[in-house]
Amino acid sequence: MAHWLIKSEPSAYSWEQFVKDKKTSWTGVRNPQAAMNLKAMKTGDLCFFYHSNEGKEIVGIAKVVKTAYPDPTDKAGKAVAVDVAAVEPVKQAVTLAAIKAEPKLKDFGLVRQSRLSVVPVNDEQWKLITKMTTAK
C-alpha cells in the first residue's frame, strides 16, 4: 500500500465538508506531476488530508476508493480524478511549520514541492507524521 498527501483550501473544500460528504471525487488537478501521482494511486491507499493556504496543516486521513478515471471537470479530457473517502480526523493537526522543523522530513514532497497538490508519502514519512498527529 502506498501513501499520499492531498491538499485542499478549506474555503474551497474543507475537512469538515469532506466528513459530511463521506466520499468525494478528487477533481481539478491539472499539474502534470500531481496528475501522475493520482494515476499511481491504488484502491485502499491512505492519504493525509492537508488544508493549504488557510491553516497549512494535516487535519485528517482519507482512503482511495476508486482509482484514476477521466476528470469530468476537464473540458479538454486530459485530466484524471480519483475518489476518496474520509477515514478519520487526526488527533492533533500537524502544521507545515512542524513538518519543516523536523529534519527527517526535509525531503518530503510537501516541503520540497510545496505547490504540488498531490504528493507521495514514503513509509518512513507516513510513520513519523502519524506519530506527530498523536504527540502532545
mmCIF file of N, CA and C in Angstrom:
data_model
loop_
_atom_site.group_PDB
_atom_site.id
_atom_site.type_symbol
_atom_site.label_atom_id
_atom_site.label_comp_id
_atom_site.label_asym_id
_atom_site.label_seq_id
_atom_site.Cartn_x
_atom_site.Cartn_y
_atom_site.Cartn_z
ATOM 1 N N MET A 1 0.836 -1.181 0.000
ATOM 2 C CA MET A 1 0.000 0.000 0.000
ATOM 3 C C MET A 1 0.883 1.247 0.000
ATOM 4 N N ALA A 2 0.511 2.187 -0.830
ATOM 5 C CA ALA A 2 1.228 3.461 -0.883
ATOM 6 C C ALA A 2 0.476 4.504 -0.045
ATOM 7 N N HIS A 3 1.171 5.596 0.229
ATOM 8 C CA HIS A 3 0.576 6.694 0.992
ATOM 9 C C HIS A 3 0.739 7.992 0.216
ATOM 10 N N TRP A 4 -0.173 8.924 0.457
ATOM 11 C CA TRP A 4 -0.209 10.175 -0.290
ATOM 12 C C TRP A 4 -0.595 11.324 0.625
ATOM 13 N N LEU A 5 -0.433 12.531 0.117
ATOM 14 C CA LEU A 5 -0.966 13.724 0.759
ATOM 15 C C LEU A 5 -1.752 14.467 -0.314
ATOM 16 N N ILE A 6 -3.005 14.788 0.001
ATOM 17 C CA ILE A 6 -3.838 15.565 -0.908
ATOM 18 C C ILE A 6 -4.152 16.893 -0.233
ATOM 19 N N LYS A 7 -4.132 17.962 -1.033
ATOM 20 C CA LYS A 7 -4.299 19.314 -0.492
ATOM 21 C C LYS A 7 -5.604 19.935 -0.966
ATOM 22 N N SER A 8 -6.210 20.688 -0.054
ATOM 23 C CA SER A 8 -7.393 21.450 -0.404
ATOM 24 C C SER A 8 -7.429 22.715 0.434
ATOM 25 N N GLU A 9 -7.831 23.806 -0.179
ATOM 26 C CA GLU A 9 -8.032 25.028 0.590
ATOM 27 C C GLU A 9 -9.346 24.873 1.341
ATOM 28 N N PRO A 10 -9.344 25.115 2.641
ATOM 29 C CA PRO A 10 -10.566 24.925 3.423
ATOM 30 C C PRO A 10 -11.751 25.742 2.902
ATOM 31 N N SER A 11 -11.500 26.917 2.338
ATOM 32 C CA SER A 11 -12.603 27.731 1.813
ATOM 33 C C SER A 11 -13.207 27.113 0.550
ATOM 34 N N ALA A 12 -12.434 26.271 -0.145
ATOM 35 C CA ALA A 12 -12.930 25.594 -1.346
ATOM 36 C C ALA A 12 -13.543 24.236 -1.006
ATOM 37 N N TYR A 13 -12.845 23.459 -0.182
ATOM 38 C CA TYR A 13 -13.346 22.140 0.245
ATOM 39 C C TYR A 13 -12.621 21.756 1.527
ATOM 40 N N SER A 14 -13.314 21.869 2.630
ATOM 41 C CA SER A 14 -12.709 21.644 3.941
ATOM 42 C C SER A 14 -12.840 20.185 4.384
ATOM 43 N N TRP A 15 -12.057 19.846 5.391
ATOM 44 C CA TRP A 15 -12.154 18.528 6.013
ATOM 45 C C TRP A 15 -13.575 18.313 6.549
ATOM 46 N N GLU A 16 -14.137 19.331 7.156
ATOM 47 C CA GLU A 16 -15.479 19.231 7.724
ATOM 48 C C GLU A 16 -16.506 18.886 6.644
ATOM 49 N N GLN A 17 -16.379 19.524 5.482
ATOM 50 C CA GLN A 17 -17.290 19.218 4.368
ATOM 51 C C GLN A 17 -17.057 17.804 3.859
ATOM 52 N N PHE A 18 -15.804 17.399 3.778
ATOM 53 C CA PHE A 18 -15.447 16.051 3.338
ATOM 54 C C PHE A 18 -16.072 15.011 4.266
ATOM 55 N N VAL A 19 -15.995 15.245 5.569
ATOM 56 C CA VAL A 19 -16.584 14.314 6.532
ATOM 57 C C VAL A 19 -18.102 14.228 6.327
ATOM 58 N N LYS A 20 -18.749 15.363 6.103
ATOM 59 C CA LYS A 20 -20.199 15.366 5.838
ATOM 60 C C LYS A 20 -20.523 14.582 4.573
ATOM 61 N N ASP A 21 -19.699 14.784 3.533
ATOM 62 C CA ASP A 21 -19.924 14.096 2.255
ATOM 63 C C ASP A 21 -19.562 12.613 2.324
ATOM 64 N N LYS A 22 -18.699 12.244 3.246
ATOM 65 C CA LYS A 22 -18.179 10.885 3.430
ATOM 66 C C LYS A 22 -17.237 10.428 2.311
ATOM 67 N N LYS A 23 -17.514 10.841 1.075
ATOM 68 C CA LYS A 23 -16.729 10.442 -0.091
ATOM 69 C C LYS A 23 -16.819 11.568 -1.119
ATOM 70 N N THR A 24 -15.761 11.738 -1.902
ATOM 71 C CA THR A 24 -15.786 12.757 -2.952
ATOM 72 C C THR A 24 -14.897 12.357 -4.117
ATOM 73 N N SER A 25 -15.146 12.981 -5.245
ATOM 74 C CA SER A 25 -14.261 12.851 -6.400
ATOM 75 C C SER A 25 -13.193 13.919 -6.262
ATOM 76 N N TRP A 26 -11.925 13.533 -6.365
ATOM 77 C CA TRP A 26 -10.814 14.488 -6.258
ATOM 78 C C TRP A 26 -10.523 14.982 -7.668
ATOM 79 N N THR A 27 -11.176 16.085 -8.018
ATOM 80 C CA THR A 27 -11.115 16.630 -9.365
ATOM 81 C C THR A 27 -10.329 17.941 -9.376
ATOM 82 N N GLY A 28 -10.088 18.443 -10.569
ATOM 83 C CA GLY A 28 -9.478 19.758 -10.715
ATOM 84 C C GLY A 28 -7.965 19.784 -10.700
ATOM 85 N N VAL A 29 -7.328 18.636 -10.627
ATOM 86 C CA VAL A 29 -5.864 18.573 -10.601
ATOM 87 C C VAL A 29 -5.356 18.694 -12.038
ATOM 88 N N ARG A 30 -4.589 19.755 -12.303
ATOM 89 C CA ARG A 30 -4.116 19.994 -13.669
ATOM 90 C C ARG A 30 -2.598 19.910 -13.815
ATOM 91 N N ASN A 31 -1.875 19.967 -12.720
ATOM 92 C CA ASN A 31 -0.418 19.868 -12.789
ATOM 93 C C ASN A 31 -0.043 18.458 -13.257
ATOM 94 N N PRO A 32 0.822 18.336 -14.269
ATOM 95 C CA PRO A 32 1.173 17.014 -14.790
ATOM 96 C C PRO A 32 1.768 16.061 -13.745
ATOM 97 N N GLN A 33 2.628 16.570 -12.871
ATOM 98 C CA GLN A 33 3.234 15.698 -11.863
ATOM 99 C C GLN A 33 2.185 15.241 -10.840
ATOM 100 N N ALA A 34 1.321 16.151 -10.420
ATOM 101 C CA ALA A 34 0.250 15.778 -9.484
ATOM 102 C C ALA A 34 -0.690 14.768 -10.145
ATOM 103 N N ALA A 35 -0.961 14.946 -11.442
ATOM 104 C CA ALA A 35 -1.818 14.006 -12.167
ATOM 105 C C ALA A 35 -1.173 12.622 -12.243
ATOM 106 N N MET A 36 0.150 12.573 -12.439
ATOM 107 C CA MET A 36 0.856 11.289 -12.433
ATOM 108 C C MET A 36 0.691 10.611 -11.070
ATOM 109 N N ASN A 37 0.726 11.414 -9.993
ATOM 110 C CA ASN A 37 0.529 10.859 -8.651
ATOM 111 C C ASN A 37 -0.879 10.294 -8.502
ATOM 112 N N LEU A 38 -1.870 11.003 -9.035
ATOM 113 C CA LEU A 38 -3.241 10.476 -8.988
ATOM 114 C C LEU A 38 -3.330 9.141 -9.731
ATOM 115 N N LYS A 39 -2.689 9.063 -10.886
ATOM 116 C CA LYS A 39 -2.718 7.831 -11.686
ATOM 117 C C LYS A 39 -2.039 6.668 -10.971
ATOM 118 N N ALA A 40 -1.100 6.965 -10.085
ATOM 119 C CA ALA A 40 -0.382 5.918 -9.352
ATOM 120 C C ALA A 40 -1.154 5.404 -8.139
ATOM 121 N N MET A 41 -2.201 6.088 -7.747
ATOM 122 C CA MET A 41 -2.964 5.680 -6.559
ATOM 123 C C MET A 41 -3.702 4.376 -6.807
ATOM 124 N N LYS A 42 -3.761 3.568 -5.754
ATOM 125 C CA LYS A 42 -4.471 2.288 -5.802
ATOM 126 C C LYS A 42 -5.589 2.296 -4.760
ATOM 127 N N THR A 43 -6.608 1.521 -5.024
ATOM 128 C CA THR A 43 -7.708 1.394 -4.070
ATOM 129 C C THR A 43 -7.146 0.920 -2.731
ATOM 130 N N GLY A 44 -7.531 1.597 -1.661
ATOM 131 C CA GLY A 44 -7.060 1.248 -0.321
ATOM 132 C C GLY A 44 -5.883 2.080 0.156
ATOM 133 N N ASP A 45 -5.202 2.781 -0.757
ATOM 134 C CA ASP A 45 -4.103 3.661 -0.336
ATOM 135 C C ASP A 45 -4.646 4.727 0.617
ATOM 136 N N LEU A 46 -3.849 5.070 1.620
ATOM 137 C CA LEU A 46 -4.238 6.098 2.572
ATOM 138 C C LEU A 46 -3.602 7.440 2.208
ATOM 139 N N CYS A 47 -4.313 8.511 2.529
ATOM 140 C CA CYS A 47 -3.862 9.863 2.209
ATOM 141 C C CYS A 47 -4.006 10.767 3.425
ATOM 142 N N PHE A 48 -3.022 11.601 3.657
ATOM 143 C CA PHE A 48 -3.205 12.697 4.599
ATOM 144 C C PHE A 48 -4.033 13.756 3.874
ATOM 145 N N PHE A 49 -4.970 14.362 4.581
ATOM 146 C CA PHE A 49 -5.777 15.471 4.045
ATOM 147 C C PHE A 49 -5.207 16.745 4.638
ATOM 148 N N TYR A 50 -4.715 17.619 3.767
ATOM 149 C CA TYR A 50 -3.977 18.812 4.178
ATOM 150 C C TYR A 50 -4.740 20.074 3.792
ATOM 151 N N HIS A 51 -4.941 20.947 4.768
ATOM 152 C CA HIS A 51 -5.527 22.259 4.489
ATOM 153 C C HIS A 51 -4.419 23.191 4.026
ATOM 154 N N SER A 52 -4.478 23.632 2.777
ATOM 155 C CA SER A 52 -3.455 24.526 2.245
ATOM 156 C C SER A 52 -3.912 25.980 2.335
ATOM 157 N N ASN A 53 -2.961 26.871 2.245
ATOM 158 C CA ASN A 53 -3.170 28.321 2.285
ATOM 159 C C ASN A 53 -3.773 28.821 3.599
ATOM 160 N N GLU A 54 -4.903 28.281 4.016
ATOM 161 C CA GLU A 54 -5.508 28.654 5.301
ATOM 162 C C GLU A 54 -5.321 27.475 6.250
ATOM 163 N N GLY A 55 -4.589 27.679 7.309
ATOM 164 C CA GLY A 55 -4.343 26.599 8.256
ATOM 165 C C GLY A 55 -2.997 25.938 8.048
ATOM 166 N N LYS A 56 -2.715 25.540 6.817
ATOM 167 C CA LYS A 56 -1.463 24.868 6.473
ATOM 168 C C LYS A 56 -1.139 23.753 7.457
ATOM 169 N N GLU A 57 -2.029 22.746 7.472
ATOM 170 C CA GLU A 57 -1.849 21.642 8.416
ATOM 171 C C GLU A 57 -2.562 20.387 7.927
ATOM 172 N N ILE A 58 -2.027 19.241 8.357
ATOM 173 C CA ILE A 58 -2.667 17.951 8.105
ATOM 174 C C ILE A 58 -3.769 17.804 9.142
ATOM 175 N N VAL A 59 -4.999 17.569 8.654
ATOM 176 C CA VAL A 59 -6.147 17.530 9.565
ATOM 177 C C VAL A 59 -6.876 16.191 9.582
ATOM 178 N N GLY A 60 -6.614 15.329 8.594
ATOM 179 C CA GLY A 60 -7.343 14.068 8.565
ATOM 180 C C GLY A 60 -6.672 13.030 7.689
ATOM 181 N N ILE A 61 -7.303 11.860 7.675
ATOM 182 C CA ILE A 61 -6.838 10.739 6.861
ATOM 183 C C ILE A 61 -7.988 10.295 5.964
ATOM 184 N N ALA A 62 -7.653 10.088 4.700
ATOM 185 C CA ALA A 62 -8.620 9.635 3.698
ATOM 186 C C ALA A 62 -8.115 8.338 3.079
ATOM 187 N N LYS A 63 -9.003 7.682 2.339
ATOM 188 C CA LYS A 63 -8.636 6.436 1.672
ATOM 189 C C LYS A 63 -9.101 6.505 0.222
ATOM 190 N N VAL A 64 -8.264 6.028 -0.684
ATOM 191 C CA VAL A 64 -8.629 5.958 -2.095
ATOM 192 C C VAL A 64 -9.653 4.828 -2.258
ATOM 193 N N VAL A 65 -10.814 5.157 -2.846
ATOM 194 C CA VAL A 65 -11.859 4.146 -3.043
ATOM 195 C C VAL A 65 -12.137 3.864 -4.523
ATOM 196 N N LYS A 66 -11.595 4.714 -5.406
ATOM 197 C CA LYS A 66 -11.700 4.462 -6.854
ATOM 198 C C LYS A 66 -10.473 5.054 -7.519
ATOM 199 N N THR A 67 -9.813 4.252 -8.333
ATOM 200 C CA THR A 67 -8.585 4.695 -8.997
ATOM 201 C C THR A 67 -8.900 5.666 -10.135
ATOM 202 N N ALA A 68 -7.843 6.167 -10.754
ATOM 203 C CA ALA A 68 -7.933 7.238 -11.745
ATOM 204 C C ALA A 68 -8.918 6.939 -12.875
ATOM 205 N N TYR A 69 -9.676 7.980 -13.196
ATOM 206 C CA TYR A 69 -10.629 7.957 -14.306
ATOM 207 C C TYR A 69 -10.671 9.376 -14.884
ATOM 208 N N PRO A 70 -11.223 9.564 -16.095
ATOM 209 C CA PRO A 70 -11.243 10.901 -16.686
ATOM 210 C C PRO A 70 -11.969 11.916 -15.772
ATOM 211 N N ASP A 71 -11.327 13.046 -15.543
ATOM 212 C CA ASP A 71 -11.887 14.098 -14.686
ATOM 213 C C ASP A 71 -13.056 14.762 -15.414
ATOM 214 N N PRO A 72 -14.270 14.646 -14.876
ATOM 215 C CA PRO A 72 -15.424 15.235 -15.552
ATOM 216 C C PRO A 72 -15.394 16.767 -15.616
ATOM 217 N N THR A 73 -14.525 17.401 -14.822
ATOM 218 C CA THR A 73 -14.445 18.864 -14.847
ATOM 219 C C THR A 73 -13.469 19.383 -15.905
ATOM 220 N N ASP A 74 -12.781 18.471 -16.592
ATOM 221 C CA ASP A 74 -11.786 18.874 -17.594
ATOM 222 C C ASP A 74 -12.391 18.792 -18.992
ATOM 223 N N LYS A 75 -12.690 19.950 -19.561
ATOM 224 C CA LYS A 75 -13.296 20.014 -20.903
ATOM 225 C C LYS A 75 -12.356 19.443 -21.975
ATOM 226 N N ALA A 76 -11.041 19.536 -21.740
ATOM 227 C CA ALA A 76 -10.072 19.016 -22.708
ATOM 228 C C ALA A 76 -9.973 17.496 -22.662
ATOM 229 N N GLY A 77 -10.459 16.884 -21.589
ATOM 230 C CA GLY A 77 -10.445 15.433 -21.481
ATOM 231 C C GLY A 77 -9.088 14.817 -21.185
ATOM 232 N N LYS A 78 -8.162 15.613 -20.664
ATOM 233 C CA LYS A 78 -6.820 15.102 -20.390
ATOM 234 C C LYS A 78 -6.585 14.778 -18.917
ATOM 235 N N ALA A 79 -7.265 15.464 -18.024
ATOM 236 C CA ALA A 79 -7.034 15.306 -16.586
ATOM 237 C C ALA A 79 -7.721 14.057 -16.038
ATOM 238 N N VAL A 80 -7.223 13.605 -14.892
ATOM 239 C CA VAL A 80 -7.825 12.462 -14.210
ATOM 240 C C VAL A 80 -8.281 12.872 -12.814
ATOM 241 N N ALA A 81 -9.150 12.054 -12.255
ATOM 242 C CA ALA A 81 -9.636 12.230 -10.889
ATOM 243 C C ALA A 81 -9.596 10.872 -10.210
ATOM 244 N N VAL A 82 -9.646 10.868 -8.897
ATOM 245 C CA VAL A 82 -9.819 9.643 -8.106
ATOM 246 C C VAL A 82 -10.937 9.919 -7.111
ATOM 247 N N ASP A 83 -11.508 8.868 -6.552
ATOM 248 C CA ASP A 83 -12.482 9.035 -5.486
ATOM 249 C C ASP A 83 -11.819 8.677 -4.165
ATOM 250 N N VAL A 84 -12.065 9.520 -3.164
ATOM 251 C CA VAL A 84 -11.519 9.299 -1.832
ATOM 252 C C VAL A 84 -12.642 9.372 -0.804
ATOM 253 N N ALA A 85 -12.460 8.623 0.285
ATOM 254 C CA ALA A 85 -13.422 8.618 1.380
ATOM 255 C C ALA A 85 -12.727 9.075 2.655
ATOM 256 N N ALA A 86 -13.460 9.801 3.473
ATOM 257 C CA ALA A 86 -12.923 10.239 4.759
ATOM 258 C C ALA A 86 -12.788 9.022 5.668
ATOM 259 N N VAL A 87 -11.658 8.915 6.355
ATOM 260 C CA VAL A 87 -11.438 7.809 7.295
ATOM 261 C C VAL A 87 -11.585 8.322 8.718
ATOM 262 N N GLU A 88 -10.737 9.292 9.086
ATOM 263 C CA GLU A 88 -10.805 9.834 10.445
ATOM 264 C C GLU A 88 -10.008 11.133 10.532
ATOM 265 N N PRO A 89 -10.401 11.993 11.469
ATOM 266 C CA PRO A 89 -9.574 13.183 11.711
ATOM 267 C C PRO A 89 -8.316 12.749 12.453
ATOM 268 N N VAL A 90 -7.268 13.539 12.349
ATOM 269 C CA VAL A 90 -6.088 13.246 13.158
ATOM 270 C C VAL A 90 -6.352 13.768 14.569
ATOM 271 N N LYS A 91 -5.711 13.160 15.562
ATOM 272 C CA LYS A 91 -5.915 13.599 16.948
ATOM 273 C C LYS A 91 -5.411 15.015 17.162
ATOM 274 N N GLN A 92 -4.284 15.312 16.513
ATOM 275 C CA GLN A 92 -3.700 16.652 16.600
ATOM 276 C C GLN A 92 -3.209 17.041 15.214
ATOM 277 N N ALA A 93 -3.655 18.203 14.730
ATOM 278 C CA ALA A 93 -3.212 18.674 13.418
ATOM 279 C C ALA A 93 -1.693 18.846 13.417
ATOM 280 N N VAL A 94 -1.082 18.571 12.270
ATOM 281 C CA VAL A 94 0.363 18.739 12.116
ATOM 282 C C VAL A 94 0.580 19.889 11.138
ATOM 283 N N THR A 95 1.164 20.954 11.621
ATOM 284 C CA THR A 95 1.349 22.149 10.815
ATOM 285 C C THR A 95 2.530 22.015 9.858
ATOM 286 N N LEU A 96 2.486 22.828 8.818
ATOM 287 C CA LEU A 96 3.604 22.881 7.889
ATOM 288 C C LEU A 96 4.877 23.297 8.616
ATOM 289 N N ALA A 97 4.756 24.210 9.563
ATOM 290 C CA ALA A 97 5.922 24.654 10.345
ATOM 291 C C ALA A 97 6.542 23.483 11.101
ATOM 292 N N ALA A 98 5.697 22.633 11.700
ATOM 293 C CA ALA A 98 6.204 21.468 12.438
ATOM 294 C C ALA A 98 6.876 20.480 11.489
ATOM 295 N N ILE A 99 6.307 20.312 10.304
ATOM 296 C CA ILE A 99 6.891 19.408 9.311
ATOM 297 C C ILE A 99 8.252 19.941 8.861
ATOM 298 N N LYS A 100 8.327 21.240 8.579
ATOM 299 C CA LYS A 100 9.594 21.844 8.140
ATOM 300 C C LYS A 100 10.649 21.820 9.246
ATOM 301 N N ALA A 101 10.213 21.809 10.506
ATOM 302 C CA ALA A 101 11.146 21.803 11.635
ATOM 303 C C ALA A 101 11.726 20.414 11.904
ATOM 304 N N GLU A 102 11.145 19.380 11.312
ATOM 305 C CA GLU A 102 11.599 18.006 11.518
ATOM 306 C C GLU A 102 12.637 17.652 10.446
ATOM 307 N N PRO A 103 13.921 17.513 10.832
ATOM 308 C CA PRO A 103 14.975 17.223 9.850
ATOM 309 C C PRO A 103 14.714 15.968 9.013
ATOM 310 N N LYS A 104 14.068 14.971 9.589
ATOM 311 C CA LYS A 104 13.805 13.726 8.862
ATOM 312 C C LYS A 104 12.797 13.919 7.725
ATOM 313 N N LEU A 105 12.129 15.087 7.699
ATOM 314 C CA LEU A 105 11.137 15.342 6.659
ATOM 315 C C LEU A 105 11.623 16.362 5.619
ATOM 316 N N LYS A 106 12.930 16.621 5.597
ATOM 317 C CA LYS A 106 13.452 17.636 4.667
ATOM 318 C C LYS A 106 13.229 17.252 3.203
ATOM 319 N N ASP A 107 13.104 15.959 2.901
ATOM 320 C CA ASP A 107 12.889 15.509 1.525
ATOM 321 C C ASP A 107 11.416 15.224 1.210
ATOM 322 N N PHE A 108 10.537 15.485 2.161
ATOM 323 C CA PHE A 108 9.099 15.261 1.978
ATOM 324 C C PHE A 108 8.583 16.177 0.865
ATOM 325 N N GLY A 109 7.749 15.650 -0.011
ATOM 326 C CA GLY A 109 7.222 16.409 -1.136
ATOM 327 C C GLY A 109 6.536 17.704 -0.759
ATOM 328 N N LEU A 110 5.861 17.735 0.380
ATOM 329 C CA LEU A 110 5.191 18.950 0.832
ATOM 330 C C LEU A 110 6.198 20.060 1.105
ATOM 331 N N VAL A 111 7.390 19.690 1.519
ATOM 332 C CA VAL A 111 8.452 20.664 1.806
ATOM 333 C C VAL A 111 9.184 21.036 0.511
ATOM 334 N N ARG A 112 9.553 20.033 -0.276
ATOM 335 C CA ARG A 112 10.329 20.264 -1.492
ATOM 336 C C ARG A 112 9.530 20.893 -2.627
ATOM 337 N N GLN A 113 8.271 20.486 -2.772
ATOM 338 C CA GLN A 113 7.417 20.985 -3.850
ATOM 339 C C GLN A 113 6.099 21.466 -3.250
ATOM 340 N N SER A 114 6.177 22.535 -2.520
ATOM 341 C CA SER A 114 5.053 22.986 -1.701
ATOM 342 C C SER A 114 3.798 23.343 -2.495
ATOM 343 N N ARG A 115 3.925 23.611 -3.774
ATOM 344 C CA ARG A 115 2.750 23.988 -4.568
ATOM 345 C C ARG A 115 2.034 22.778 -5.176
ATOM 346 N N LEU A 116 2.670 21.615 -5.133
ATOM 347 C CA LEU A 116 2.075 20.410 -5.713
ATOM 348 C C LEU A 116 0.890 19.949 -4.870
ATOM 349 N N SER A 117 -0.242 19.677 -5.518
ATOM 350 C CA SER A 117 -1.471 19.370 -4.781
ATOM 351 C C SER A 117 -1.624 17.910 -4.356
ATOM 352 N N VAL A 118 -0.850 17.028 -4.953
ATOM 353 C CA VAL A 118 -0.887 15.604 -4.602
ATOM 354 C C VAL A 118 0.557 15.125 -4.558
ATOM 355 N N VAL A 119 1.002 14.681 -3.376
ATOM 356 C CA VAL A 119 2.386 14.239 -3.250
ATOM 357 C C VAL A 119 2.459 12.855 -2.602
ATOM 358 N N PRO A 120 3.436 12.054 -3.019
ATOM 359 C CA PRO A 120 3.628 10.760 -2.369
ATOM 360 C C PRO A 120 4.227 10.944 -0.978
ATOM 361 N N VAL A 121 3.926 9.998 -0.109
ATOM 362 C CA VAL A 121 4.467 9.980 1.253
ATOM 363 C C VAL A 121 5.096 8.599 1.425
ATOM 364 N N ASN A 122 6.414 8.548 1.655
ATOM 365 C CA ASN A 122 7.030 7.224 1.815
ATOM 366 C C ASN A 122 6.691 6.650 3.208
ATOM 367 N N ASP A 123 7.001 5.379 3.403
ATOM 368 C CA ASP A 123 6.616 4.699 4.647
ATOM 369 C C ASP A 123 7.199 5.371 5.888
ATOM 370 N N GLU A 124 8.469 5.768 5.816
ATOM 371 C CA GLU A 124 9.094 6.424 6.979
ATOM 372 C C GLU A 124 8.416 7.750 7.284
ATOM 373 N N GLN A 125 8.124 8.531 6.248
ATOM 374 C CA GLN A 125 7.442 9.817 6.433
ATOM 375 C C GLN A 125 6.048 9.598 7.008
ATOM 376 N N TRP A 126 5.333 8.607 6.506
ATOM 377 C CA TRP A 126 3.977 8.312 6.989
ATOM 378 C C TRP A 126 4.014 7.974 8.483
ATOM 379 N N LYS A 127 4.942 7.094 8.864
ATOM 380 C CA LYS A 127 5.049 6.693 10.273
ATOM 381 C C LYS A 127 5.386 7.881 11.161
ATOM 382 N N LEU A 128 6.333 8.701 10.732
ATOM 383 C CA LEU A 128 6.748 9.845 11.522
ATOM 384 C C LEU A 128 5.622 10.876 11.656
ATOM 385 N N ILE A 129 4.968 11.198 10.561
ATOM 386 C CA ILE A 129 3.884 12.184 10.622
ATOM 387 C C ILE A 129 2.706 11.638 11.412
ATOM 388 N N THR A 130 2.403 10.352 11.263
ATOM 389 C CA THR A 130 1.325 9.742 12.045
ATOM 390 C C THR A 130 1.646 9.869 13.538
ATOM 391 N N LYS A 131 2.905 9.642 13.894
ATOM 392 C CA LYS A 131 3.332 9.791 15.284
ATOM 393 C C LYS A 131 3.147 11.248 15.750
ATOM 394 N N MET A 132 3.448 12.199 14.869
ATOM 395 C CA MET A 132 3.284 13.602 15.196
ATOM 396 C C MET A 132 1.819 13.974 15.436
ATOM 397 N N THR A 133 0.893 13.245 14.788
ATOM 398 C CA THR A 133 -0.530 13.549 14.976
ATOM 399 C C THR A 133 -1.054 13.113 16.335
ATOM 400 N N THR A 134 -0.269 12.292 17.025
ATOM 401 C CA THR A 134 -0.704 11.826 18.347
ATOM 402 C C THR A 134 0.139 12.420 19.468
ATOM 403 N N ALA A 135 1.183 13.167 19.117
ATOM 404 C CA ALA A 135 2.053 13.793 20.136
ATOM 405 C C ALA A 135 1.328 14.964 20.785
ATOM 406 N N LYS A 136 1.670 15.204 22.025
ATOM 407 C CA LYS A 136 1.048 16.339 22.729
ATOM 408 C C LYS A 136 2.022 17.474 22.835
#
